[in-house]
Amino acid sequence: MTASAPVAVTGLGLITASGIGAEETWRGVCAGRSAAARDPRLEGLPVDISCAVPDLDPVRHVGRRSPLMHDRFIQLAIVAAREAVADCGLDPLTWDGARVGVVVGCGLGGIGTMETQHRRLLEKGPESVSALLLPMLVPNMVAGHLAIDLHATGPNFVTATACASGGTAIGTAASLLRDGSCDVVLAGGTEANVTPLMVTGFNQMGALSRRVDEPEAASRPFDQDRDGFVIGEGSGVLVLEREADAAARGARVRARLAGYGASADAHHITAPEPEGASVLRAVENALAQADVGSGEIGHVNAHGTSTPLNDAVEARMLRRLIGDGAAVTSTKGVLGHTLGAAGAIEAALTVLALERSTIPPTANLGSQDPALELDVVTGRPREAKAEVAMSNSFGFGGQNAVLVFTSGD
């Protein structure tokens, strides 16, 4: 893979378990306190904890008709996208919508709506099912709704690579700018699958932490006592532009997306390839596109799910690549695992870490697994000026997405 021109990140928006808005999320991850708690939506299940978005009022935050039209995964994306567009200084009422694309990662779509409407069908019959079931359910509708909300009539689609979906979306969006298909792309991810069926499914697989009596300590990436992830929900959206276009309008460049690499393990439906060879190939491709060496990486926002196998494979790969030469963190210790949104949320946090020369800590890392030989930030934020940072995302099916960012200075 040859080097490509970097793409400017000119805006970002976040809504997570730490709060509504990028600043609330940043404060939450820097505080290093897990947002996990008992969730009434999961009452009666063996695992009833989640990292849920607090205080989201669809009427106030999205619009009066939103509860009738939008599943929660769409509501989250609209909130994040509006913040990102406001942050970049563009106006959807005046921009050339035909030159604005939307690429959103989402693993599952409107599962909450599906479960609710299925219960209605069984309990009250077909006439009780909403006529908007399908538009609220199918994953592609989130990109469609963002286009409607923000007058964006350029290329519009959803990427679905499980827990790599958000990273895949951002990497794909950059290619639309580089090939001239768009001048602006809203790229990110969203997921709202804290539902009884989804949580039961993950629990049956053995993927979730069983620390239900101490939810705030359940998600513990890279810790020797990690036993699974805490499911989360949220959305992250970046505004991407060609650097020359951003400069021409005097936009603030928060960071540059310099490289993207993707690969497939071709190994197992859920387990990562033990040696991490395919993950390493994605990293190497992203670095080659960015035209930077592994020794230049100052910070890694790891996939770091808090599962025994995934953390071990990622740590071994990073150790081979960078040794202990980069400060590593996993923000899933605070925010939980937001599945298809994780790559986008973590990309936005990587941008903020570069911009603010601050690396958030990994929550609940009381005793680092001695087999995982990395410089993992814990306890408190670390002030560190990095010029190059990497964000990793890996999904079921062995689908990997790696993003390399460089400082906007």
Short mmCIF file of N, CA and C in Angstrom, two decimals, residues 14 29 32 34 46 155 174 251 382:
data_model
loop_
_atom_site.label_atom_id
_atom_site.label_comp_id
_atom_site.label_asym_id
_atom_site.label_seq_id
_atom_site.Cartn_x
_atom_site.Cartn_y
_atom_site.Cartn_z
N LEU A 14 -20.01 13.30 19.96
CA LEU A 14 -20.06 12.07 20.73
C LEU A 14 -21.28 12.06 21.65
N VAL A 29 -14.01 9.85 30.37
CA VAL A 29 -12.92 8.89 30.17
C VAL A 29 -11.66 9.35 30.88
N GLY A 32 -11.63 8.30 34.45
CA GLY A 32 -11.28 6.89 34.63
C GLY A 32 -12.24 6.11 35.49
N SER A 34 -15.69 3.94 35.63
CA SER A 34 -16.60 3.20 34.77
C SER A 34 -18.02 3.76 34.88
N PRO A 46 -29.43 -12.98 33.79
CA PRO A 46 -28.23 -13.32 34.57
C PRO A 46 -27.20 -12.19 34.60
N PRO A 155 -23.04 10.39 -1.68
CA PRO A 155 -23.01 8.95 -1.37
C PRO A 155 -23.44 8.69 0.07
N ALA A 174 -12.82 8.20 3.99
CA ALA A 174 -11.63 8.89 3.49
C ALA A 174 -11.40 8.61 2.01
N ALA A 251 -10.81 26.44 8.18
CA ALA A 251 -11.34 25.54 9.22
C ALA A 251 -10.24 25.09 10.17
N ARG A 382 -2.50 10.78 31.40
CA ARG A 382 -1.07 11.03 31.23
C ARG A 382 -0.86 12.15 30.21
#
